[in-house]
Coordinates of C-alpha atoms in Angstrom, one line a residue:
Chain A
X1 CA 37.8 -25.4 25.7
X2 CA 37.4 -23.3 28.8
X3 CA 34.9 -24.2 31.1
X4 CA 31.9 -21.5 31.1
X5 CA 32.2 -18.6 33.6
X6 CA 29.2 -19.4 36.3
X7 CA 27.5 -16.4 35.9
X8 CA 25.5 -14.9 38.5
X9 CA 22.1 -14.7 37.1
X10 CA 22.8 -10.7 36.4
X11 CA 19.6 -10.7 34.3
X12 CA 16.5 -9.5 36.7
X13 CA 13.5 -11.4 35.1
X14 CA 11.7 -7.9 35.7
X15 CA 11.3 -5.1 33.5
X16 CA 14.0 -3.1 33.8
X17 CA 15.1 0.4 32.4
X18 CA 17.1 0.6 29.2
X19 CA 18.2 4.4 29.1
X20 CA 20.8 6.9 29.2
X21 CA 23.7 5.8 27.4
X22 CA 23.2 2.3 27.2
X23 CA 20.4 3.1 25.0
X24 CA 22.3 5.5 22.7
X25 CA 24.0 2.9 22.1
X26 CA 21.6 1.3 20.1
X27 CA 20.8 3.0 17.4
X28 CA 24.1 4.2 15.2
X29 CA 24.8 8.0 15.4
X30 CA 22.3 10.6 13.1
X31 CA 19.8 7.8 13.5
X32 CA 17.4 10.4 13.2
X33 CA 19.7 13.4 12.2
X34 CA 20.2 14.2 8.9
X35 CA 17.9 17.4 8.6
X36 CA 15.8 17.0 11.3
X37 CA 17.7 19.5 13.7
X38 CA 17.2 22.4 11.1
X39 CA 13.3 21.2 10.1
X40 CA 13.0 21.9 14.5
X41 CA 14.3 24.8 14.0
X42 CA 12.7 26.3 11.1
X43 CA 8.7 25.1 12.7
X44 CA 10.5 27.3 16.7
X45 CA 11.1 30.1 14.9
X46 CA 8.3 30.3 12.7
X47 CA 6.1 29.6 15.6
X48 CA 7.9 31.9 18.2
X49 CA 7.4 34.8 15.1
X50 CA 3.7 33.6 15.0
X51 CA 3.1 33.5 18.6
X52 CA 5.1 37.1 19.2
X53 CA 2.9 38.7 16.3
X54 CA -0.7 37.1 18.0
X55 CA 0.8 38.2 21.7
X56 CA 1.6 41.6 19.9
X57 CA -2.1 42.3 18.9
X58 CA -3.4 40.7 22.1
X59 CA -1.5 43.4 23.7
X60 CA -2.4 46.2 21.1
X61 CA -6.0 45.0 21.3
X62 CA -6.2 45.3 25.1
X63 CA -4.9 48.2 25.8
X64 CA -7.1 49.7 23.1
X65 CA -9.8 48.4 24.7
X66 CA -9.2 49.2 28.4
X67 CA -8.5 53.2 27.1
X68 CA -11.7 53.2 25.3
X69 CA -13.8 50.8 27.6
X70 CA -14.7 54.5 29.6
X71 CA -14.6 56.7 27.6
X72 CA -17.6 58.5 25.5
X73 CA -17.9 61.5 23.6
X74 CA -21.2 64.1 23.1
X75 CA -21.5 65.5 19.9
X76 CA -23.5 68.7 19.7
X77 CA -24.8 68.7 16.0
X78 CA -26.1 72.2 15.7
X79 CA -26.2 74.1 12.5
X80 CA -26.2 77.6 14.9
X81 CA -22.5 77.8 16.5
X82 CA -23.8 80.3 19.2
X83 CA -26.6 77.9 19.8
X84 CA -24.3 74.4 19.9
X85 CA -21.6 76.1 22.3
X86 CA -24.3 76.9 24.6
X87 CA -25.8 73.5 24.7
X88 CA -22.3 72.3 24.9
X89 CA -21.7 74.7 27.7
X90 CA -25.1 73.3 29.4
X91 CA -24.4 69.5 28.6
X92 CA -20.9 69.6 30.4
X93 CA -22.3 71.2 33.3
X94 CA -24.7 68.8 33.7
X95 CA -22.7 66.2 33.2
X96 CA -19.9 66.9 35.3
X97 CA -22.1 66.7 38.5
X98 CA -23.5 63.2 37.6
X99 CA -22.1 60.4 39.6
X100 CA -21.3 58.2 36.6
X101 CA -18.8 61.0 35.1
X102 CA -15.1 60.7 36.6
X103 CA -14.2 63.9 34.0
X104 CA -14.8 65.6 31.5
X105 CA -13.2 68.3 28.5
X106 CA -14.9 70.3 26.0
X107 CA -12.7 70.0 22.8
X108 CA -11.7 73.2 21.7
X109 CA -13.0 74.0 18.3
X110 CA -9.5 74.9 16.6
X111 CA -8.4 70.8 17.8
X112 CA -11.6 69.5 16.1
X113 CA -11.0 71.7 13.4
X114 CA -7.2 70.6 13.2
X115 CA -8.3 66.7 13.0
X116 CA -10.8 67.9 9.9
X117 CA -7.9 69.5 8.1
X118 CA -7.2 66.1 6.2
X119 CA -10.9 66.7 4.4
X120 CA -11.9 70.0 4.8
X121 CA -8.8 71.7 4.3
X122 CA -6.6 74.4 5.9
X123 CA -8.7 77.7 7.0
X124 CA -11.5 78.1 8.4
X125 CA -13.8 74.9 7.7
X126 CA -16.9 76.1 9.9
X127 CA -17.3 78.1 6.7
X128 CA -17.7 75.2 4.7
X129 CA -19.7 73.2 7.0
X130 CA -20.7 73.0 10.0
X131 CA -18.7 71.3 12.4
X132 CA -20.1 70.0 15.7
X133 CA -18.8 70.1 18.9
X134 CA -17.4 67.5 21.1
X135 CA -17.0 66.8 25.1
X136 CA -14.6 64.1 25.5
X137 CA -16.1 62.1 28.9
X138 CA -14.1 60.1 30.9
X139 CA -16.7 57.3 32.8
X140 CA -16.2 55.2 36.1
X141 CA -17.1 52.5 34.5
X142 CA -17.5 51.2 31.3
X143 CA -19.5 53.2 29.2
X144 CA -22.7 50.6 28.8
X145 CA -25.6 50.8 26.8
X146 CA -27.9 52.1 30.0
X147 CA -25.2 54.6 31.5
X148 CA -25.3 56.3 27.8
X149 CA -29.0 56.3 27.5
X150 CA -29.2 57.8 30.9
X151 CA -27.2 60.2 30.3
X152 CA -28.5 61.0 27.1
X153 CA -32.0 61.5 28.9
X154 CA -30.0 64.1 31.2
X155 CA -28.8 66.4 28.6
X156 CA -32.1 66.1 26.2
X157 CA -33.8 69.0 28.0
X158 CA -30.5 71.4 27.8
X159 CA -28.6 70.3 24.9
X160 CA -31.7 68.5 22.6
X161 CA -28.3 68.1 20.0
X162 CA -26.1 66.7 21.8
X163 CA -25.7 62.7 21.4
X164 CA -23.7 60.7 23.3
X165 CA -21.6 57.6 21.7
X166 CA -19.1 55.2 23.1
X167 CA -15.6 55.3 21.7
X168 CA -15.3 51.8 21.7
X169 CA -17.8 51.5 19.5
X170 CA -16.2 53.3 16.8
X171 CA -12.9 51.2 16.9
X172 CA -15.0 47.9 17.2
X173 CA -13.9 46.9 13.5
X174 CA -10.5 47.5 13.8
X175 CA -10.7 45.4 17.5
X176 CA -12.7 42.7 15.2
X177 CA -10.0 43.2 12.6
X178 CA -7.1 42.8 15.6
X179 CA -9.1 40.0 17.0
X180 CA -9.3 37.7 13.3
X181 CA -5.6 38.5 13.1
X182 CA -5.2 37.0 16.7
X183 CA -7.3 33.9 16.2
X184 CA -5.2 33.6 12.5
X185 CA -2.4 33.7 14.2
X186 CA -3.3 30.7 17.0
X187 CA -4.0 28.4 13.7
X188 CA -1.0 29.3 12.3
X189 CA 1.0 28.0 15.4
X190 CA -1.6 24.9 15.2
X191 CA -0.5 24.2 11.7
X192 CA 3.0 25.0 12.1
X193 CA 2.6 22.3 15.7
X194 CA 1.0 19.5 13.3
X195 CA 3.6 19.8 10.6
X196 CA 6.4 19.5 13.1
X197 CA 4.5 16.5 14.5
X198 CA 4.3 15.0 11.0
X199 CA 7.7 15.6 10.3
X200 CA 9.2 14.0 13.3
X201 CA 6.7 11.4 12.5
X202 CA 8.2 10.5 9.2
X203 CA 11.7 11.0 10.4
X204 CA 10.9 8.2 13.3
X205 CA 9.3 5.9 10.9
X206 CA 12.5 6.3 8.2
X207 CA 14.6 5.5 11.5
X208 CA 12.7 2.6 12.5
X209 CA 12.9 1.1 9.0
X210 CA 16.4 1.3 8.8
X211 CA 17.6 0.2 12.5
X212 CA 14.4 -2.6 12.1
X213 CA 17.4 -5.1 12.4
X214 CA 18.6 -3.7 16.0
X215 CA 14.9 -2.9 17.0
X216 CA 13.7 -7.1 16.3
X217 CA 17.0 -8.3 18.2
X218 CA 16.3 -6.3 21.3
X219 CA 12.6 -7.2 21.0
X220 CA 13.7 -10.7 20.8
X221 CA 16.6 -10.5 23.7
X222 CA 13.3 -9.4 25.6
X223 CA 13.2 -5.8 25.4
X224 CA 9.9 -4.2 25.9
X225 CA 8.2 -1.7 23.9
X226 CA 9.0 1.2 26.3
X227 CA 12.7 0.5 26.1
X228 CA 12.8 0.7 22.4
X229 CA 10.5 3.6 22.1
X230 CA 12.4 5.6 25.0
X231 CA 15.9 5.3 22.0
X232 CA 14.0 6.4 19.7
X233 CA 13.0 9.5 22.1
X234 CA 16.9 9.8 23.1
X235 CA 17.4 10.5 19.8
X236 CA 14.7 12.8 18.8
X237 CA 15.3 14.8 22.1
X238 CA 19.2 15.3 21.6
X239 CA 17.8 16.6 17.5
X240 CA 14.7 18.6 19.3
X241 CA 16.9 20.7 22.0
X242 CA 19.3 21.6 19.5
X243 CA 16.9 22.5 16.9
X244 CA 14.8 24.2 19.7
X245 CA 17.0 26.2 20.7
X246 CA 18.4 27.7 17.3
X247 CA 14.9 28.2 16.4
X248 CA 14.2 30.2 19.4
X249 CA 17.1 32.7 18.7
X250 CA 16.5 32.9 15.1
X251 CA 12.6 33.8 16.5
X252 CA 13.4 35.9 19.3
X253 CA 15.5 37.9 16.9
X254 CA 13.1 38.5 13.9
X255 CA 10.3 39.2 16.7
X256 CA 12.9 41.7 18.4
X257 CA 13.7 43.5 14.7
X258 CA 10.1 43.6 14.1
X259 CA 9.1 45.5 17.3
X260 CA 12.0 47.8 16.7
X261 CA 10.4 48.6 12.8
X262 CA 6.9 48.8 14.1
X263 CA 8.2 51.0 17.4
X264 CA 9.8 53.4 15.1
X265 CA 6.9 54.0 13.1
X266 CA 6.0 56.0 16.4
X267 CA 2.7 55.5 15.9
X268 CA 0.2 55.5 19.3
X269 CA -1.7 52.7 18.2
X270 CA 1.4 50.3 17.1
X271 CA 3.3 51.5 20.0
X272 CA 0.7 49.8 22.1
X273 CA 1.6 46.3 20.4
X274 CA 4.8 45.9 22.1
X275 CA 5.8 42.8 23.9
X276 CA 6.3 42.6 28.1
X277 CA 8.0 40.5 30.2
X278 CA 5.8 37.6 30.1
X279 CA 5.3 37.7 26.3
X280 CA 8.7 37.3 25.7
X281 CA 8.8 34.4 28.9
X282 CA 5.9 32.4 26.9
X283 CA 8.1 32.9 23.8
X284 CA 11.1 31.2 25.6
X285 CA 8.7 28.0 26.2
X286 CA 8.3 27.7 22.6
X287 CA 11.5 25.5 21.7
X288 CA 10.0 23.3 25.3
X289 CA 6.7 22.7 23.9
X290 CA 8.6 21.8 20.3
X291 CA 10.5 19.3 22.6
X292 CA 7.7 17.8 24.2
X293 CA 6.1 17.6 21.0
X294 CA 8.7 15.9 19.2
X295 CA 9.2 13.2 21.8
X296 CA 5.8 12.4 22.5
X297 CA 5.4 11.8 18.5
X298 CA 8.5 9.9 18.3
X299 CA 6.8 7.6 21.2
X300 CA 3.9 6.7 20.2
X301 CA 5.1 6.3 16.6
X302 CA 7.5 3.8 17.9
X303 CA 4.9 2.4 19.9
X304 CA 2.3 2.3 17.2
X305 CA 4.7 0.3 14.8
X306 CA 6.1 -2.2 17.8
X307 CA 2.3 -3.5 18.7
X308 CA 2.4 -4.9 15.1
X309 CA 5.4 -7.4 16.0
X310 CA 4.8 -9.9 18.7
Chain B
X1 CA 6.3 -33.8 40.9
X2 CA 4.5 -35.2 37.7
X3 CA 6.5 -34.7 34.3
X4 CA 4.0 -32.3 33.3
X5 CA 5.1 -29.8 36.2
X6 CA 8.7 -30.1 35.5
X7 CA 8.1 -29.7 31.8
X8 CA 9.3 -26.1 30.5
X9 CA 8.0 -26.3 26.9
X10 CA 4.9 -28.4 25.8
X11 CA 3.7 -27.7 22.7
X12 CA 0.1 -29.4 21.9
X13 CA -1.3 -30.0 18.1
X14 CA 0.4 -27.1 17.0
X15 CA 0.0 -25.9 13.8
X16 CA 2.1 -23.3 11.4
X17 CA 0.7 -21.5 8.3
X18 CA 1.7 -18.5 6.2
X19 CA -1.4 -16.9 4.9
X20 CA -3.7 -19.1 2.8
X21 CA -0.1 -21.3 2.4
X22 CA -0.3 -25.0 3.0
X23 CA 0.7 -25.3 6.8
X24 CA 4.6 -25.4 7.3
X25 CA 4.2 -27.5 10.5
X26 CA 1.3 -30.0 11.4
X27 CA 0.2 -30.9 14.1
X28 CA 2.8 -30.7 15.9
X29 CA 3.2 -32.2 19.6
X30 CA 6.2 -32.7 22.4
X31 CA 7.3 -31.5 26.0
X32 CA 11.2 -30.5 26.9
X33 CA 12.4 -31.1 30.1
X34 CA 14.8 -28.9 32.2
X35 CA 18.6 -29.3 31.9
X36 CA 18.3 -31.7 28.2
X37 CA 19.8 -31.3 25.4
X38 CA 17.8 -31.5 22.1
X39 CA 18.9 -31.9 18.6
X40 CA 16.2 -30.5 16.3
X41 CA 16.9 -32.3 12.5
X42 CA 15.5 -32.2 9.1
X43 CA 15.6 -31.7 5.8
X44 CA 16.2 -27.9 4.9
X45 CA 12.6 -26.8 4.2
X46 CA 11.6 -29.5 6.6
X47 CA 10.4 -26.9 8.8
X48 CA 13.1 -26.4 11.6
X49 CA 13.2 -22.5 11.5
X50 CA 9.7 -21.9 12.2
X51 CA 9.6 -24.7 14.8
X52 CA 12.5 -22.7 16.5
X53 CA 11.1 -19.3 15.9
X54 CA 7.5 -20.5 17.7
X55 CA 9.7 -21.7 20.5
X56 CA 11.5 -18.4 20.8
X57 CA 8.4 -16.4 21.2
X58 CA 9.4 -14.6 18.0
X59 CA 6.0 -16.1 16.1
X60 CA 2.4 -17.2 17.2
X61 CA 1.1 -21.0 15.7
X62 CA -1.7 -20.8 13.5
X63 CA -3.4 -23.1 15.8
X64 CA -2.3 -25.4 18.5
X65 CA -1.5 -24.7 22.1
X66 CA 1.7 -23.4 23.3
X67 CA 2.7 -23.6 27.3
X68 CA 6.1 -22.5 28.5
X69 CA 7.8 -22.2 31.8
X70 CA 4.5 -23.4 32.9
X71 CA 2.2 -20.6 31.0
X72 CA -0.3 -20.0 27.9
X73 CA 2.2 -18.1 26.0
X74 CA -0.5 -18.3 23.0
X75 CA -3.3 -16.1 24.8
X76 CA -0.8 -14.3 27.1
X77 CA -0.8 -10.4 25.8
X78 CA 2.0 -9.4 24.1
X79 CA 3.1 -6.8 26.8
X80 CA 4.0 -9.6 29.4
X81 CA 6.0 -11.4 26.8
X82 CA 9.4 -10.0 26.8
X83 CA 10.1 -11.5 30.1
X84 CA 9.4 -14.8 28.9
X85 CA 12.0 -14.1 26.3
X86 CA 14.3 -13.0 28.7
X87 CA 14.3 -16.7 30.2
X88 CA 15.5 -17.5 26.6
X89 CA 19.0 -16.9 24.5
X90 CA 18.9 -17.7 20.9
X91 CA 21.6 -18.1 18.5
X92 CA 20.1 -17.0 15.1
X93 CA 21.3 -18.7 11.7
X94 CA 22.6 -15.0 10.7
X95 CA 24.1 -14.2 13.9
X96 CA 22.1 -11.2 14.0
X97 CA 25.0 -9.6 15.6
X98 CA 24.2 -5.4 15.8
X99 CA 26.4 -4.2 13.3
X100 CA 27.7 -0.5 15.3
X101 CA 28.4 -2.3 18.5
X102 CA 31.5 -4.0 19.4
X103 CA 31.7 -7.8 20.1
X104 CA 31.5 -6.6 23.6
X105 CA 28.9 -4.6 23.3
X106 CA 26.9 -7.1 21.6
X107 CA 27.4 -9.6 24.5
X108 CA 26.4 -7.0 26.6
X109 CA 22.9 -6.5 25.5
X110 CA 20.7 -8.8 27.1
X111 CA 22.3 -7.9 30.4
X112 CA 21.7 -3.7 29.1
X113 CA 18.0 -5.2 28.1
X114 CA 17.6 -6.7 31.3
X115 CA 18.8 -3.7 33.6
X116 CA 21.6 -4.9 34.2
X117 CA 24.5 -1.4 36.0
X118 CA 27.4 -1.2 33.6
X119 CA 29.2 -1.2 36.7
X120 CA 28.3 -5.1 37.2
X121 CA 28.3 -6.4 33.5
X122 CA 31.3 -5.8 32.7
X123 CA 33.2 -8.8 34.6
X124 CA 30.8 -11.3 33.3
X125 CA 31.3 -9.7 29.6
X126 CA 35.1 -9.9 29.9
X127 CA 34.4 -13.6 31.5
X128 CA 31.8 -14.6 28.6
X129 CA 34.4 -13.1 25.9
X130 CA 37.5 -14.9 27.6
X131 CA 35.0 -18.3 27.6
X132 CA 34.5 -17.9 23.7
X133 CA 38.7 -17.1 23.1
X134 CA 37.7 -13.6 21.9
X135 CA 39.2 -11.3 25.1
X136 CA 41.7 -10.1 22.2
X137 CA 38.6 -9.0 19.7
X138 CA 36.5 -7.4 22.6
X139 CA 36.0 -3.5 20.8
X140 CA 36.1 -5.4 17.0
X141 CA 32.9 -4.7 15.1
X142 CA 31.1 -7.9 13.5
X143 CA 32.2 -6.5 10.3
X144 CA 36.0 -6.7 11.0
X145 CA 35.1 -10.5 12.4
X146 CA 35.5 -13.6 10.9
X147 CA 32.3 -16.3 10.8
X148 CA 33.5 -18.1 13.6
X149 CA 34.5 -15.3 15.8
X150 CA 30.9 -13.6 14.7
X151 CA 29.0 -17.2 15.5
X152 CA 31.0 -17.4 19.2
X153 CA 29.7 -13.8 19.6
X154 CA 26.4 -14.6 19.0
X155 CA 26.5 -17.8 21.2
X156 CA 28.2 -15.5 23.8
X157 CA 25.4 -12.8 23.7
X158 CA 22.6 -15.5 24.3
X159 CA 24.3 -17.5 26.8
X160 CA 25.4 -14.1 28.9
X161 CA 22.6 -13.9 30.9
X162 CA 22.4 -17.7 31.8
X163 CA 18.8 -18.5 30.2
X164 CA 16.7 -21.7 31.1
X165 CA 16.6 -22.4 27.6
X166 CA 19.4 -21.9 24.5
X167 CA 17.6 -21.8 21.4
X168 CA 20.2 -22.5 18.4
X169 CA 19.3 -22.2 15.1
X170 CA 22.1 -24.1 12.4
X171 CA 24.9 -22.6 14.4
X172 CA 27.5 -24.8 13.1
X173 CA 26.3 -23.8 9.4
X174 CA 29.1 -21.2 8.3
X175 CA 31.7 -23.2 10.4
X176 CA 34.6 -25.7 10.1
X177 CA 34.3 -28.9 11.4
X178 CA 36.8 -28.4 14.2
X179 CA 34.9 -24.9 14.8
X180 CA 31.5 -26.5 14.4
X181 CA 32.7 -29.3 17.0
X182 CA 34.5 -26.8 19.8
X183 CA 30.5 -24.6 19.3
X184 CA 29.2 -27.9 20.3
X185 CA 31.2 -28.2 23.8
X186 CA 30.4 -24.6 24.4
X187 CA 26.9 -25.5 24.5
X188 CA 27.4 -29.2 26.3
X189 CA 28.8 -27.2 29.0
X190 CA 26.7 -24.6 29.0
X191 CA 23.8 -27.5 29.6
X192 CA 26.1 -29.2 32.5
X193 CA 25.1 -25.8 34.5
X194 CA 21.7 -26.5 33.6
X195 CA 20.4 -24.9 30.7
X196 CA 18.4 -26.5 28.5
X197 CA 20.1 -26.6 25.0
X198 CA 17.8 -26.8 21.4
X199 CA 20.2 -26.8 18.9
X200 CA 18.8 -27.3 15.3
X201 CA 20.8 -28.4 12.5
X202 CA 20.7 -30.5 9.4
X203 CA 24.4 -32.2 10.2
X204 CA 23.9 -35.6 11.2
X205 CA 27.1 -35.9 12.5
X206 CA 26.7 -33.7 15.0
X207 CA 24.1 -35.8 16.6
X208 CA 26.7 -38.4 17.7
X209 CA 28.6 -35.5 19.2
X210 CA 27.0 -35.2 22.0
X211 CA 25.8 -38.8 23.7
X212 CA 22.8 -38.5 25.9
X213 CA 21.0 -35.7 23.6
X214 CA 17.8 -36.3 22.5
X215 CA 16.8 -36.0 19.2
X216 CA 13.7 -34.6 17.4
X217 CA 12.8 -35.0 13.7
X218 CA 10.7 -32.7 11.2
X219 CA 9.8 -34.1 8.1
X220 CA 7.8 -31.5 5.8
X221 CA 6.4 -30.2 9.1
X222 CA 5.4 -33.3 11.0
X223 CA 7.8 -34.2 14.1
X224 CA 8.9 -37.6 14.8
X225 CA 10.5 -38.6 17.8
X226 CA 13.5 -41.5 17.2
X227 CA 14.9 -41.1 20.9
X228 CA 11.5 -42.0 22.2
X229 CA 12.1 -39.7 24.9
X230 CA 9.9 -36.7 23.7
X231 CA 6.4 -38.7 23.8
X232 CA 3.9 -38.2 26.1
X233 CA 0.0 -38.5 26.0
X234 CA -0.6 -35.8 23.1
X235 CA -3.8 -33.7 24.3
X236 CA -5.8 -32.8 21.8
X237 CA -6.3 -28.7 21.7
X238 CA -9.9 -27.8 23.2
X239 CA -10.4 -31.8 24.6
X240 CA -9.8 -30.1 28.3
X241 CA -6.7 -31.1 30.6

């Protein structure tokens, strides 16, 4: 028998790093795989579609919001059309010189007429019934409560039939409606976040089970906890990047096909719904997050099962 | 320097139970010294394997205190104990080789544990192989291995990184005699460059092997001590120092 090799004590007593390769080593390919990779993938793309819809009507809901935040209209509900085009003759005249007016237009009665057509019918409808008129009012500001009742007090005297609403105030239910839809969306890419979580979860426990043989000898060669968990988190990250990726493609593509549906519709209010530069940037950091997520799961799964060995 | 300072294991009214079991060791109390070599005998059952597996860290007594390398391993936390381990190389009954890595690979892993570059492991690897007469086997898997070749693997991988203490449990138990006998050398001289060397094994033969070891006994979990050399003033656990 040889003599032993005297062997430089190569082993630091310190805790040392056990990653890169050296720690793929340890655990036999697909130690995770399997399906793992597409179950990424499916949760990034559902998400990405999730988070592109709730960006979608964040945008819609916005813009909506900003073009009506000024804007008011006067109706002058008077039964005598000589009478209710004077006082809407009187109203804009006043209003135009207040400070809190940027602009004004008195609608012309064939347009208001034209937007009645759906219930009234074709011809004339001021036959029928009678149809008030309207002064579309562009504000400075936003058109608050006490700029509206001020204004209101203005025209009284002049135009006691005119009455002055807010335009945001009739869209406020489908902004409500826009804003549910939003919130709906933000639990759906909660839900979608915790069921990745759980299935990495269960994926990390199935691969601690069966490499428990190579997790207890490195524990016992004096491996720390750290060490094992980061091979557990080489392995998750290698499955999470690719299915991160493929999901983000897959997402970024039904999110593109939709806006293209939805922009053909050529509808003003849709139209507003589409996606800028940014959206589609916080979209990219979908598969990142799905990464991050993974790992961190993997981790303190790992770590969670290690503190019951010595 | 009092033999209590140079000890490295002390073990004090130790005791070993499994749930509401009757207690697999009892009272249990001895002190190795640096550089010896210890036979650890008994019955099968006797109680050998958990004696071993307390010593390796890989278990906590029931009751009992525990000091190693000078330290309260017992109430140490659990975080500070894998380099206390790493002072250690074991040679399981099983081998407990890894099954996807190479017999190189295997040996490698205490030194990949401890931080070891791959740059500066592999000349003692190629060394530790060529020691063990498996330089020729180096990229076999443990499946493609025979016993022996698997057992010097295993001895390989816990000597590598040149531990105070070799813990060995039965590791001539799937071997020849001639085999059994050439394992034996490996870890005399392994314990000429001062490591201290448990080996437990029910083969009373082997005890003759190897001259100035010393031997402990465990009979349904209590130790005797025929060498004599193990004994010191037993403290008992709580009594102070």
């Amino acid at each position: 028998m040889k003599r032993p090799p005297v062997l430089d004590r190569a082993a630091e007593r310190g805790l040392a790093p056990l990653k890169g390769r050296r720690a793929a080593h340890l655990l036999p390919q697909a130690r995770l795989g399997g399906p793992m990779p597409w179950v990424i993938a499916i949760m990034v793309a559902l998400t990405v579609l999730a988070a592109g819809g709730g960006l979608a009507l964040a945008n819609l809901a916005d813009r909506a919001r900003g073009e009506l935040a000024g804007s008011a209209t006067v109706q002058i509900v008077e039964a005598d059309p000589e009478l209710r085009t004077a006082q809407a003759e009187a109203a804009a005249a006043l209003l135009v010189g207040d400070p809190a007016v940027a602009g004004l237009a008195i609608v012309p009665p064939e347009n208001v007429a034209r937007l009645l057509e759906p219930w009234l019918g074709a011809g004339n409808a001021e036959d029928a019934v009678p149809i008030p008129a309207l002064i579309d009012l562009r504000l400075r500001e936003d058109a608050d409560e006490a700029t509206l009742a001020r204004l209101q007090t203005l025209v009284a005297d002049e135009a006691p039939a005119a009455r002055i609403d807010a335009q945001a105030q009739w869209l406020s239910p489908v902004l409500s409606a826009l804003s549910a839809l939003g919130w709906m969306a933000l639990a759906l890419i909660g839900l979608l976040a915790f069921t990745g979580a759980a299935a990495v979860w269960l994926a990390a426990r199935n691969a601690l089970g069966s490499n428990r043989d190579t997790i207890e000898i490195v524990h016992l060669l004096g491996g720390n906890d750290a060490q094992i968990a980061r091979i557990f988190q080489r392995s998750i990250l290698a499955d999470a990047a690719i299915g991160g990726a493929l999901g983000l493609v897959l997402g970024l593509l039904a999110v593109w096909l939709l806006g293209m549906q939805f922009a053909a519709l050529d509808s003003g209010l849709v139209a507003g719904g589409g996606l800028e530069t940014g959206d589609w940037l916080a979209l990219a950091l979908v598969p990142l997050g799905a990464v991050a997520l993974a790992v961190l799961t993997a981790r303190f799964t790992v770590l969670a099962s290690l503190r019951k060995m010595l | 320097m009092s033999a209590a300072e140079d000890e490295i294991v002390r073990f004090d009214n130790v005791g070993l139970r499994y749930g509401t079991d009757r207690e697999i060791l009892s009272n249990v109390s001895f002190a190795l010294f640096p550089g010896r070599f210890y036979f650890l005998t008994g019955a099968s059952g006797a109680g050998k394997t958990s004696l071993l597996r307390l010593l390796y860290l890989a278990q906590r007594p029931s009751r009992g205190a525990i000091r190693m390398f000078g330290t309260d391993v017992i109430t140490l936390p659990r975080e500070r104990l894998p380099a206390y381990r790493r002072r250690m190389g074991v040679v399981f009954q099983d081998f407990r080789l890894v099954d996807h890595l190479s017999a190189f690979d295997n040996i490698a892993l205490p030194l990949r544990v401890s931080g070891v570059r791959e740059a500066d492991l592999r000349g003692p690897v190629t060394d530790m192989l060529d020691w063990v007469g498996l330089a020729h086997r180096a990229d076999a898997r443990p499946a493609t291995l025979s016993g022996g070749e698997q057992q010097r693997v295993a001895i390989a991988r816990a000597v590598i990184g040149r531990p105070d203490m070799l813990v060995a449990d039965e590791p001539t138990g799937n071997v020849d005699p001639e085999m059994a006998l050439k394992l034996i050398r490996l870890f005399e001289a392994l314990n000429r460059l001062g490591t201290t060397v448990v080996v437990a094994t029910h083969d009373v033969h082997l005890l003759r092997k190897v001259p100035d070891s010393l031997i402990m006994r465990l009979d349904k979990g209590l130790l005797s001590d025929p060498t004599g050399a193990l004994r010191y003033p037993p403290r008992r656990v709580g009594a102070g120092e």
